[in-house]
Coordinates of C-alpha atoms in Angstrom, one line a residue:
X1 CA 19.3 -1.8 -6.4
X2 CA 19.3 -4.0 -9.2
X3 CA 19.8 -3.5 -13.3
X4 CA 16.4 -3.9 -15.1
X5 CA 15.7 -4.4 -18.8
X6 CA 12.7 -2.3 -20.7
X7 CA 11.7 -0.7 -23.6
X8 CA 12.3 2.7 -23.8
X9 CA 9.3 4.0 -25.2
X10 CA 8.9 8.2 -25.2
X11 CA 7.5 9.2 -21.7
X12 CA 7.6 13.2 -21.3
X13 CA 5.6 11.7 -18.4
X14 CA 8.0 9.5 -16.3
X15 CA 8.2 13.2 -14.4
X16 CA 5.4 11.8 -12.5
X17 CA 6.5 9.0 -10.7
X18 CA 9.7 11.3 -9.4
X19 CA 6.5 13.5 -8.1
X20 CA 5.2 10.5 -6.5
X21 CA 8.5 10.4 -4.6
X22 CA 9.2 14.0 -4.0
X23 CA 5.6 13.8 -2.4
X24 CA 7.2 14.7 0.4
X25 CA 5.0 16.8 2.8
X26 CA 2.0 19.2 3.1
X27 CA 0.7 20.3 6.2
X28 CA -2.2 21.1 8.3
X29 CA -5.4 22.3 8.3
X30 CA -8.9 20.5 8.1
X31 CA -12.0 20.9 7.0
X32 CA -14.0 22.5 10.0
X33 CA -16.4 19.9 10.2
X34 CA -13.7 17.1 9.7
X35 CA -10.7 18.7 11.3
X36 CA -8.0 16.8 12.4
X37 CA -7.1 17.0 16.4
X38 CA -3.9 16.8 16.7
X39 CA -0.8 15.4 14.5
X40 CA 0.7 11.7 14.7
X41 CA 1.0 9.3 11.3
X42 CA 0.8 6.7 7.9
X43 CA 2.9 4.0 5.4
X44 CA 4.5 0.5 7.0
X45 CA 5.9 1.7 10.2
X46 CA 6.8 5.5 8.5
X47 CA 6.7 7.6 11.4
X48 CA 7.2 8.0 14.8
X49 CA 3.8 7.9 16.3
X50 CA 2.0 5.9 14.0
X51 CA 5.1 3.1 14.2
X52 CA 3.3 2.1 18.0
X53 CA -0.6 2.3 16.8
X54 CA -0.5 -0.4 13.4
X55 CA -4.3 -0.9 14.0
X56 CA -4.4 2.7 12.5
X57 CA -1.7 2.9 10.4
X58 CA -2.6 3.1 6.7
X59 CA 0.1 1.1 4.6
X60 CA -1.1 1.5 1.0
X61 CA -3.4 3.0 -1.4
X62 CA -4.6 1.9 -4.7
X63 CA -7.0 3.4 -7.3
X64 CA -6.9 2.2 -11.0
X65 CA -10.1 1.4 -13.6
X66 CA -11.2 -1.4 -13.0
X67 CA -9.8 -4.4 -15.6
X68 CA -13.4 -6.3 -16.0
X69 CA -15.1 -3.5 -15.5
X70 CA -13.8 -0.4 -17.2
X71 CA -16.7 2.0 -16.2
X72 CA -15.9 1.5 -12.6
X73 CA -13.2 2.7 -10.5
X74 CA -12.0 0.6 -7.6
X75 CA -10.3 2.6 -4.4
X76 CA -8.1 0.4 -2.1
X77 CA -6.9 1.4 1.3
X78 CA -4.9 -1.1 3.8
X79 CA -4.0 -0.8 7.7
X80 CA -1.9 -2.6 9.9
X81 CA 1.3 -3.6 8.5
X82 CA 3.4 -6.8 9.2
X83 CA 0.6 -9.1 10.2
X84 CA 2.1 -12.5 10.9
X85 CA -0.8 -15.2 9.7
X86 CA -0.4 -16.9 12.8
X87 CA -0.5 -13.7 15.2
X88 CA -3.0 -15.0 17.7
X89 CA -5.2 -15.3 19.7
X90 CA -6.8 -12.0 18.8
X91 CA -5.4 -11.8 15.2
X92 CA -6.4 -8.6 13.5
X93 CA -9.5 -6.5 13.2
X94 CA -10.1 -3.3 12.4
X95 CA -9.9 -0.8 14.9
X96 CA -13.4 -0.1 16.1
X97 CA -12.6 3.2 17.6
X98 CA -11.3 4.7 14.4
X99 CA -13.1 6.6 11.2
X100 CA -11.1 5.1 8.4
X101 CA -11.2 7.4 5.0
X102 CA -10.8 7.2 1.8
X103 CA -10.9 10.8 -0.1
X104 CA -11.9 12.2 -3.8
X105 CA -11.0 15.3 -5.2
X106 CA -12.9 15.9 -8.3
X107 CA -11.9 19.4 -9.3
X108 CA -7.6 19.5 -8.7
X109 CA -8.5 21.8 -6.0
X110 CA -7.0 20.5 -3.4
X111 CA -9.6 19.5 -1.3
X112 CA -11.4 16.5 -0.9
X113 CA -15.2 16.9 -2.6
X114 CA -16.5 13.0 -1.7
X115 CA -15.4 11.8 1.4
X116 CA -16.0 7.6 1.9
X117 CA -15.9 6.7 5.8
X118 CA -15.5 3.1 7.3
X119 CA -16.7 2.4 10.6
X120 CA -16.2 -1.0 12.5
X121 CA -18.0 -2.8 15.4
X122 CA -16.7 -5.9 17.4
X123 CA -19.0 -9.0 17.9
X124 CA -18.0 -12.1 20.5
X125 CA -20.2 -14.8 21.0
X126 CA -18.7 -16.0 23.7
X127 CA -16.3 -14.4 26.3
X128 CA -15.6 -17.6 28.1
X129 CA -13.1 -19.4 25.5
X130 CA -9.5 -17.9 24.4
X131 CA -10.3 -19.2 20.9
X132 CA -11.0 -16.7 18.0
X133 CA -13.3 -19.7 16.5
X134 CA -14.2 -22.8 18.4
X135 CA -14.5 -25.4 15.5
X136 CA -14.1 -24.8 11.5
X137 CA -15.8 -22.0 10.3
X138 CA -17.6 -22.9 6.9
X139 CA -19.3 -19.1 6.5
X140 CA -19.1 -16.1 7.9
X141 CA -21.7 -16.6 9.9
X142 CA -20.8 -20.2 11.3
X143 CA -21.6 -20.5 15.1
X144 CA -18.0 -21.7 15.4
X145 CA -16.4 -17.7 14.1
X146 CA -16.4 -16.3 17.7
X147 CA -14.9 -13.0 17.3
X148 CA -16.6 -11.4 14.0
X149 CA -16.5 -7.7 12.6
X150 CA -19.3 -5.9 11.0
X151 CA -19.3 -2.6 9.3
X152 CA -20.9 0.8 7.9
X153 CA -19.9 3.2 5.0
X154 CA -20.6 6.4 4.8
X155 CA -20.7 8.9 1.9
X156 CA -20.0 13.0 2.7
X157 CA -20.3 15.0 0.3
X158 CA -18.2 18.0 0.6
X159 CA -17.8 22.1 -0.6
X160 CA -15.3 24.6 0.7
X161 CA -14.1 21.8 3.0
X162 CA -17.4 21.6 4.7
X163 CA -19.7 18.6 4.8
X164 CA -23.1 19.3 3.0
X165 CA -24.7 16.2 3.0
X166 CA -24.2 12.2 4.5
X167 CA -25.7 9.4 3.0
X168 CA -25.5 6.1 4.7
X169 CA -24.6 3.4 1.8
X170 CA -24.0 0.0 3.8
X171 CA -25.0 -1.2 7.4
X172 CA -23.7 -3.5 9.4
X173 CA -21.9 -5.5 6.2
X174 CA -19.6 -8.4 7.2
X175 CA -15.5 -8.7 7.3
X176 CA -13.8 -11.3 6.2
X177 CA -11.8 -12.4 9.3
X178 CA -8.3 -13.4 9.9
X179 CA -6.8 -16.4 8.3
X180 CA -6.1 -18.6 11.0
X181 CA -5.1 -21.2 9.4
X182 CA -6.1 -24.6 7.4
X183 CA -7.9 -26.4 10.3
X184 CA -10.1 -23.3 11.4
X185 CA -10.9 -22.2 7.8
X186 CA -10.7 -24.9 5.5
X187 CA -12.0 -22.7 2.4
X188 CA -11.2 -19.4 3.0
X189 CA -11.8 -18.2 -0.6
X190 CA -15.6 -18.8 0.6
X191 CA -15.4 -17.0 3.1
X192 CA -13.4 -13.6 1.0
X193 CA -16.5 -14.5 -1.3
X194 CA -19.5 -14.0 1.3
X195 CA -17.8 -10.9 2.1
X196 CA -18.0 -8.9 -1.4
X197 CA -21.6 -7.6 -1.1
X198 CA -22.8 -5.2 -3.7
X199 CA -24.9 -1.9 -2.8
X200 CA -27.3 0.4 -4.7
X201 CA -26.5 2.5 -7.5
X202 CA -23.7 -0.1 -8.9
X203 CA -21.3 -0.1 -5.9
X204 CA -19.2 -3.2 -4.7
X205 CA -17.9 -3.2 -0.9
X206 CA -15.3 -5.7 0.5
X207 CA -13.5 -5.3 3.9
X208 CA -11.3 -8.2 5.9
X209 CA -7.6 -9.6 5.4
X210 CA -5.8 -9.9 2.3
X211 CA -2.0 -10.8 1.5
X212 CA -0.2 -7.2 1.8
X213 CA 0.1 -6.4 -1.7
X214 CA 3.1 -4.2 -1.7
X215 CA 6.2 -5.8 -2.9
X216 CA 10.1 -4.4 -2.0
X217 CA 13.3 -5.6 -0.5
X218 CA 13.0 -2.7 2.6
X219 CA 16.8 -3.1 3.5
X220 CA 16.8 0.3 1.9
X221 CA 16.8 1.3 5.2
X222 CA 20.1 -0.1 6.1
X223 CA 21.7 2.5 4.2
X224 CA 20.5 1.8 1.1
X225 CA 20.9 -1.8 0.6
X226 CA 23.3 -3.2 2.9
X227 CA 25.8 -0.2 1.7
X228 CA 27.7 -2.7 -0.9
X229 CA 24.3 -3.3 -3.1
X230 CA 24.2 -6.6 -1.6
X231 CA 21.3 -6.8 -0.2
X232 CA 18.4 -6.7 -2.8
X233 CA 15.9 -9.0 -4.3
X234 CA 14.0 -10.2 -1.4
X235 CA 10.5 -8.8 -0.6
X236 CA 9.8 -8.3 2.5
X237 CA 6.5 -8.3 2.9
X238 CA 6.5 -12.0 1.5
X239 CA 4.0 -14.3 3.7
X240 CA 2.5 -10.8 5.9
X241 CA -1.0 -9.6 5.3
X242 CA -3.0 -6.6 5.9
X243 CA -6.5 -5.5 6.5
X244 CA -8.0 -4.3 3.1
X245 CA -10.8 -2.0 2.4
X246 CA -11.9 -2.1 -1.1
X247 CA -14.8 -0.6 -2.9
X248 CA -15.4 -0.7 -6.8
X249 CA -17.5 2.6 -7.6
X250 CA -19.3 3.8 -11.1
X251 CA -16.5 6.2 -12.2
X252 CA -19.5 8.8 -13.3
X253 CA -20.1 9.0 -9.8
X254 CA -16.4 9.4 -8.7
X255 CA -15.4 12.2 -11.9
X256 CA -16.6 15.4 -12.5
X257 CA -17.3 15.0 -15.7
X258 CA -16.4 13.1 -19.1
X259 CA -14.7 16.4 -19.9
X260 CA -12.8 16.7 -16.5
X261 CA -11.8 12.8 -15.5
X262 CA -9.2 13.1 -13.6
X263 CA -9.8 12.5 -9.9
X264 CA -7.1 12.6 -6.8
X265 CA -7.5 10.1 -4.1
X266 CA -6.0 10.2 -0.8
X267 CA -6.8 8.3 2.9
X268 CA -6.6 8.8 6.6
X269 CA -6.9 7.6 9.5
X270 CA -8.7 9.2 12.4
X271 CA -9.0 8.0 15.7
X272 CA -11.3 9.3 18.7
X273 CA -9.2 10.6 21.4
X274 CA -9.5 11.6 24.9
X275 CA -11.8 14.4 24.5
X276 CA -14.6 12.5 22.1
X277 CA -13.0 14.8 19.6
X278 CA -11.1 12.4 16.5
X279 CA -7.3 13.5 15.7
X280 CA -5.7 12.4 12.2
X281 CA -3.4 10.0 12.8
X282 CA -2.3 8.7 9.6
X283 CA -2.5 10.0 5.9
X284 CA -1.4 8.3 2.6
X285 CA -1.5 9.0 -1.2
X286 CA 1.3 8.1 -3.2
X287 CA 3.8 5.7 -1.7
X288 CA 6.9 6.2 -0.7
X289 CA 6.1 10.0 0.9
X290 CA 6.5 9.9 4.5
X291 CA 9.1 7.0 4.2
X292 CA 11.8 8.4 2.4
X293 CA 11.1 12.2 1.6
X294 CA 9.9 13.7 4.8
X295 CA 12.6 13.8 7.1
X296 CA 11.8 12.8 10.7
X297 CA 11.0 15.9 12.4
X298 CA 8.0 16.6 10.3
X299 CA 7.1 13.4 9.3
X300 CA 4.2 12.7 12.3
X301 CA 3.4 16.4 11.1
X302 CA 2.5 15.1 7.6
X303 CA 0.2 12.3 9.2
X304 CA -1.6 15.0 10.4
X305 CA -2.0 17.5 7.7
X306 CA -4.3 17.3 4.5
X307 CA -3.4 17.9 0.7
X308 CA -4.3 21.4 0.3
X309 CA -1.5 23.1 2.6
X310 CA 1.3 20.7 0.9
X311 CA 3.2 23.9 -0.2
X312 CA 4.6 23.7 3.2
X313 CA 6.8 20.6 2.3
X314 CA 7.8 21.9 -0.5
X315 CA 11.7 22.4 0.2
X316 CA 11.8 18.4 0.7
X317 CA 10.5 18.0 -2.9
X318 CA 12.8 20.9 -4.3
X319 CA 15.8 19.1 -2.4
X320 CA 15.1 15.6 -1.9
X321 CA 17.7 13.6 0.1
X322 CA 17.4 10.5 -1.5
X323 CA 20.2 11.1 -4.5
X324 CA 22.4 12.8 -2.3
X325 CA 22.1 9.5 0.0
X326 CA 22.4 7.4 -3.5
X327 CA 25.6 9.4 -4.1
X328 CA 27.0 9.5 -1.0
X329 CA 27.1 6.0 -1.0
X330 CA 27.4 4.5 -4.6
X331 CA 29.2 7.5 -6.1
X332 CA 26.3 7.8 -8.6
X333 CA 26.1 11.5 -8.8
X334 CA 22.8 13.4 -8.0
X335 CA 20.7 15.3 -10.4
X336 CA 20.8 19.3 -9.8
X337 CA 18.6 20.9 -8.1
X338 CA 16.0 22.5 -7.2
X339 CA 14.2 19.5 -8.8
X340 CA 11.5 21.2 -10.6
X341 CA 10.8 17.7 -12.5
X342 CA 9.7 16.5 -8.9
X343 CA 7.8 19.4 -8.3
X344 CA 5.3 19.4 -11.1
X345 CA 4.9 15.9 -11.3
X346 CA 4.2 15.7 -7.9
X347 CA 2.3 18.4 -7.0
X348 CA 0.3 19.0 -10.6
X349 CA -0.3 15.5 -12.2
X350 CA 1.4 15.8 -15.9
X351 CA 0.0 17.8 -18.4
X352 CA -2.2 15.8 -21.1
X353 CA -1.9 13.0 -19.1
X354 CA -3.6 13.2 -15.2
X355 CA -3.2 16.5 -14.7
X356 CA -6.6 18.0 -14.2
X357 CA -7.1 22.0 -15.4
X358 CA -6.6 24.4 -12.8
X359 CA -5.2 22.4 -10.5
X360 CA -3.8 23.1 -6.6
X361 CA -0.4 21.3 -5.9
X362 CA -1.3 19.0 -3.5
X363 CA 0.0 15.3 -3.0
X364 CA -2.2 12.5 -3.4
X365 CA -2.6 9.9 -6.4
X366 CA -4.1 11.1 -9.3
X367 CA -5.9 9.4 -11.6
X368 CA -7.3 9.7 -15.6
X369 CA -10.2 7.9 -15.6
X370 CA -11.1 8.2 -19.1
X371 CA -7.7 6.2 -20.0
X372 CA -8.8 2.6 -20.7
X373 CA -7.2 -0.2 -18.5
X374 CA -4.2 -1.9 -19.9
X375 CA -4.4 -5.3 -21.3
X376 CA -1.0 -6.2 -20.9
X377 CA -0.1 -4.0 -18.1
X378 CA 3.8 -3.5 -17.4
X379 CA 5.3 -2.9 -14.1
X380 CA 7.3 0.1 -14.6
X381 CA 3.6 2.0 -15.7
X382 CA 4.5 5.4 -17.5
X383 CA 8.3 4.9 -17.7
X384 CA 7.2 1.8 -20.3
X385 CA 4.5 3.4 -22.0
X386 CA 2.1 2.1 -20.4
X387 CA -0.7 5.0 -19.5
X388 CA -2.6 3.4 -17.7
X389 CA -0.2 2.5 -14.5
X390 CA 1.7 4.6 -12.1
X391 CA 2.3 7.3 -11.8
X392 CA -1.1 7.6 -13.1
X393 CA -3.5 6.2 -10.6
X394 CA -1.5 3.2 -8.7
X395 CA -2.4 -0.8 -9.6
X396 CA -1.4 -3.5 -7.4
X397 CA 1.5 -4.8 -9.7
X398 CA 2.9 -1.6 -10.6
X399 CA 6.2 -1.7 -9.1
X400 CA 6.7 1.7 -7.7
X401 CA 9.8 1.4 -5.9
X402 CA 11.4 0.9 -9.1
X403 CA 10.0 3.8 -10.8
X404 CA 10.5 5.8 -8.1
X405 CA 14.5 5.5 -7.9
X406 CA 14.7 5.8 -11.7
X407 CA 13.0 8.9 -11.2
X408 CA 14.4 10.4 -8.1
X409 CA 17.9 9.7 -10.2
X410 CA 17.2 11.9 -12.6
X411 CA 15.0 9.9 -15.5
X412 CA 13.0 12.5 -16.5
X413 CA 16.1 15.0 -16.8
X414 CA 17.8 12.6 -19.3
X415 CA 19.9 10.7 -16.4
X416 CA 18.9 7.3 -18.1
X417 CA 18.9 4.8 -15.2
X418 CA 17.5 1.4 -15.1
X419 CA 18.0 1.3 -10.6
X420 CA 15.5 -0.7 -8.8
X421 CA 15.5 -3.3 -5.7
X422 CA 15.4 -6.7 -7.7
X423 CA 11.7 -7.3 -6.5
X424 CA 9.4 -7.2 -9.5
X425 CA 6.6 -8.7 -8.7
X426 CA 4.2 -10.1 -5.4
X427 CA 4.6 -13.1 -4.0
X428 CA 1.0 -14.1 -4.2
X429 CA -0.9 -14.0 -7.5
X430 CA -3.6 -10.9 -7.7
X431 CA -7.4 -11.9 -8.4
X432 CA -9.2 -11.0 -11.9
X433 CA -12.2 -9.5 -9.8
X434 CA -13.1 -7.3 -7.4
X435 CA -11.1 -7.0 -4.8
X436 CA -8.8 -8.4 -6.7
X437 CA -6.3 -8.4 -3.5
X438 CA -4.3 -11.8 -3.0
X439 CA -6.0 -14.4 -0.1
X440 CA -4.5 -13.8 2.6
X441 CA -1.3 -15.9 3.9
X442 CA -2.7 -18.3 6.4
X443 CA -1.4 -19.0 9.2
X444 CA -0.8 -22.8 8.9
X445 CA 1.5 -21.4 6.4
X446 CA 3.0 -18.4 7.7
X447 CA 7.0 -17.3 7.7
X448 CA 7.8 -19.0 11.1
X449 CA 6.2 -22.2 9.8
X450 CA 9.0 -24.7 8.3
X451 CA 8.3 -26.2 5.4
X452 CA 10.7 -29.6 3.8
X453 CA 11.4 -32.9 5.2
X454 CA 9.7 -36.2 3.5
X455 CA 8.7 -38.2 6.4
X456 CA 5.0 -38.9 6.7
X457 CA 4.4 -38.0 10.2
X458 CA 4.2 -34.3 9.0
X459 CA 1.7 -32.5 7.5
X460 CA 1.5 -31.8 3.7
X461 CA 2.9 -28.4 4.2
X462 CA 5.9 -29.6 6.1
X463 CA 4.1 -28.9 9.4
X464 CA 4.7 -31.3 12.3
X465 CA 1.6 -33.2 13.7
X466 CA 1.0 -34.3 17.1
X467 CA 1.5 -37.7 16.5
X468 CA 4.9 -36.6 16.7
X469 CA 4.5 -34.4 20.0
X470 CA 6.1 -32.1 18.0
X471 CA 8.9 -33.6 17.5
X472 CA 10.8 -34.4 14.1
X473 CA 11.4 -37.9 13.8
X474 CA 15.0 -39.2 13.7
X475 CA 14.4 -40.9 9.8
X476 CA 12.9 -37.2 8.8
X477 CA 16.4 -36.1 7.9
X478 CA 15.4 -32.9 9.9
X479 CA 17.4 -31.3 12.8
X480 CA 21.5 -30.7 12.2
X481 CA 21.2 -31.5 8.8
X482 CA 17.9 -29.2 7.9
X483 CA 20.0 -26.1 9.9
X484 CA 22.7 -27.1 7.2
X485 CA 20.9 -27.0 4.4
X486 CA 19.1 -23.8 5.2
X487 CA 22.7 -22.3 5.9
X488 CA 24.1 -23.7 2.5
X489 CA 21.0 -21.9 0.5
X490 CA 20.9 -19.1 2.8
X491 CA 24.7 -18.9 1.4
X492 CA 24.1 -19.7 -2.3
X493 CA 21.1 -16.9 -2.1
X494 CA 23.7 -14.4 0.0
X495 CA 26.4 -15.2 -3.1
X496 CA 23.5 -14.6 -5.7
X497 CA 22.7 -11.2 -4.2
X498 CA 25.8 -10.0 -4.2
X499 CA 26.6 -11.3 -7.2
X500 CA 23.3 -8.8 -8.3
X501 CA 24.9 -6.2 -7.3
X502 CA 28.4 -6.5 -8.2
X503 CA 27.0 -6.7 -11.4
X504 CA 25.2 -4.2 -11.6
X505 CA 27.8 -1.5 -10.1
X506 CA 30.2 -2.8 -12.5
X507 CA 27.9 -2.2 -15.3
X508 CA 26.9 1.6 -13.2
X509 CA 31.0 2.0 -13.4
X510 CA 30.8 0.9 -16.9
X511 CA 28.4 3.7 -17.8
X512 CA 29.6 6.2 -15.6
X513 CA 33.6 5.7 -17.6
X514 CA 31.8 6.2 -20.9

């Protein structure tokens, strides 16, 4: 955690983002025709069960108006965390045996009233070769892409938690495959461009890899932050990608009215089990949930449930173990409880911002559609003023690990805090268009490739070539001396952290005597 510097603008709605947190848990039950089978996951690795299955686990989800196109909404939904570019041979499609969902709640009652449903089918040309592609692939639908995904989307339309109506809106549509690296695809922004197809009645559609767009230092893990604050500052998720679906939708058909804009989005992931039947494996609105508010036992229970039996979670949003954790640790002392500021913002939406009128609590990411995108959007969303970022609806640069500690610690209750994990931004740069999701990292460029040295015998990127055999060359000042120099930075970064975070505690103690 990490000091940050903001405006302090007046936000009776900063409440949210500690909902967003608190967000803890909601059970089971299913809509008859949709029902999940049995419990098991959702968020990077968050759970028990899902932790084993990545193909189904849902990382992320996004919904914000769309910048270039404010009368359109865009809804993204990720899977399969921690894909290293270079993970062959198979890389990573979509799991073809799995009904991925993305769901709108139109009413704040608590249950899902359009229901969008991705289905995915494997193509191999040819069996007989280990390769993914056997030459460069110029388009997705180059002879040379072996291994190619295509895909249907389906729209339910949904009362009382019963399907009354399906309409088929895309067939067989192409995804974007894996980056495997410079040689295979020398242009992939061509390829990520074939893939963005547009359907009737105003919809856009993109599915394939993207850069993961969520950005944090996770040694929050390591009890919070290397216990001595310092660890912080590094993301990551830096150089892994995920599989992205995206879809940019005319908000009037997403809204229940001009009168009545806000929607609540949620996804899961269901997966055909042993019976034919399909189980709910994975569920995810708001970040952050099932990671660090449902505690363990009932965290594959949460990956199972749906948004309109979340009362049952409710004692982890009342009595969140986060700040007693924060306090435990860094002395910084927890607000009371039972935190009712999590509880409405998390369960209701706020009032006159996204909360819609007679609402159900229920977790998932809500969103006011009639508030016009931001042109300068700021990271910390609501807590700086800015409306039209989290906690209302969730862009890809808001950063909602910051506003989630500042909120968890009390922000909305007049514990002023300014905590966050030094990580304010992605790696990669975010598109200006649909799906505006970074290209992915490729995987002549991924984490385990080195990069430095001068000699010519390697690539542009640092890569060794074969003229080599793989080798460094003795003039490349590489071997010893690159270990050294990667220790002395590693060092001088290890020396900055901590410096981050003697810092800031010293300026925590600073408040805390005063």
């Amino acid at each position: 955690m990490t000091p940050n510097t903001r405006k302090r603008p007046a936000r009776s709605i900063a409440v949210l983002a500690a909902g967003a947190l608190a967000a803890g848990g909601l059970a089971a039950a299913a809509i008859p025709a949709l029902r999940p089978g049995a419990a098991t996951a959702s968020s990077h690795r968050e759970a028990p069960l899902i932790s084993g299955q990545p193909q189904y686990d849902n990382t992320d989800v996004y919904a914000f108006v769309s910048p270039d196109r404010p009368d359109t909404t865009t809804l993204i939904a990720n899977w399969t965390p921690f894909e290293e570019p270079a993970g062959g041979p198979n890389f990573y499609p979509f799991a073809d045996d799995a009904q991925h969902d993305i769901h709108i709640d139109s009413d704040g009652d608590g249950q899902g009233d359009l229901l969008y449903r991705w289905t995915f089918r494997n193509h191999t040309k040819n069996g007989n070769t280990f390769l993914y592609n056997t030459g460069p692939v110029t388009s997705l639908d180059d002879p040379d892409l072996n291994f190619t995904q295509t895909y249907d989307i389906e729209l339910l339309k949904l009362k009382d938690q019963k399907v009354v109506s399906t309409t088929k809106l895309a067939q067989g549509l192409p995804v974007a495959p894996s980056h495997v690296g410079k040689a295979s695809m020398p242009d992939y922004g061509v390829l990520r461009s074939q893939a963005v197809r547009q359907l009737p009645g105003g919809t856009t559609a993109f599915a394939g890899q993207a850069d993961d767009p969520f950005f944090l230092d996770l040694r929050v893990f390591d009890l919070l932050y290397g216990g001595n604050l310092s660890e912080v500052g590094k993301d990551t998720l830096k150089g892994y990608n995920v599989n992205t679906i995206a879809l940019q939708v005319p908000t009037a058909q997403l809204r229940q009215s001009k009168q009545q804009p806000v929607i609540g989005i949620w996804s899961t992931t269901q997966r055909k089990n042993a019976s034919g039947g399909w189980s709910q494996v994975s569920r995810l609105g708001m970040p952050l949930v099932n990671e660090v508010v449902v505690p363990l036992k009932d965290k594959d229970k949460f990956n199972a449930s749906a948004p309109w039996n979340d009362a049952d979670f409710l004692p982890y949003v009342t009595q969140p173990e986060l700040p007693g954790l924060i306090e435990s640790i860094y002395k910084i002392k927890a607000p009371a409880q039972p935190r009712n500021d999590l509880v409405s913002a998390f369960l209701t939406g706020v009032k006159d911002l996204n909360q819609p009128p007679n609402v159900r609590p229920a977790e998932m990411i809500r969103l006011n559609t009639a508030i016009a995108p931001s042109s300068s959007p700021k990271r910390l969303g609501v807590l700086d003023g800015d409306t039209a970022g989290y906690p209302n609806g969730r862009r890809l640069t808001d950063d909602v690990v910051d506003i989630s500690l500042q909120v968890v610690e009390g922000e909305l209750t007049g514990a002023k805090n300014d905590l966050g994990d030094a990580v304010n931004a992605n790696d990669a740069a975010f598109g200006k268009s649909f799906p505006y999701v970074a290209l992915p990292a490729s995987g002549s460029r991924g984490p385990l490739t080195r990069k430095g040295g001068q000699n010519t015998a390697e690539g542009s990127d640092g890569t060794r070539t074969q003229l080599t055999g793989g080798a460094r060359p003795s003039s490349s000042g590489g071997g010893d001396d690159t270990l050294l120099i990667a220790s002395a930075a590693g060092g001088a970064a290890g020396a900055a952290l901590i410096g981050t975070g003697l810092v800031w505690w010293r300026l925590r103690r600073r408040e805390v005597s005063a």
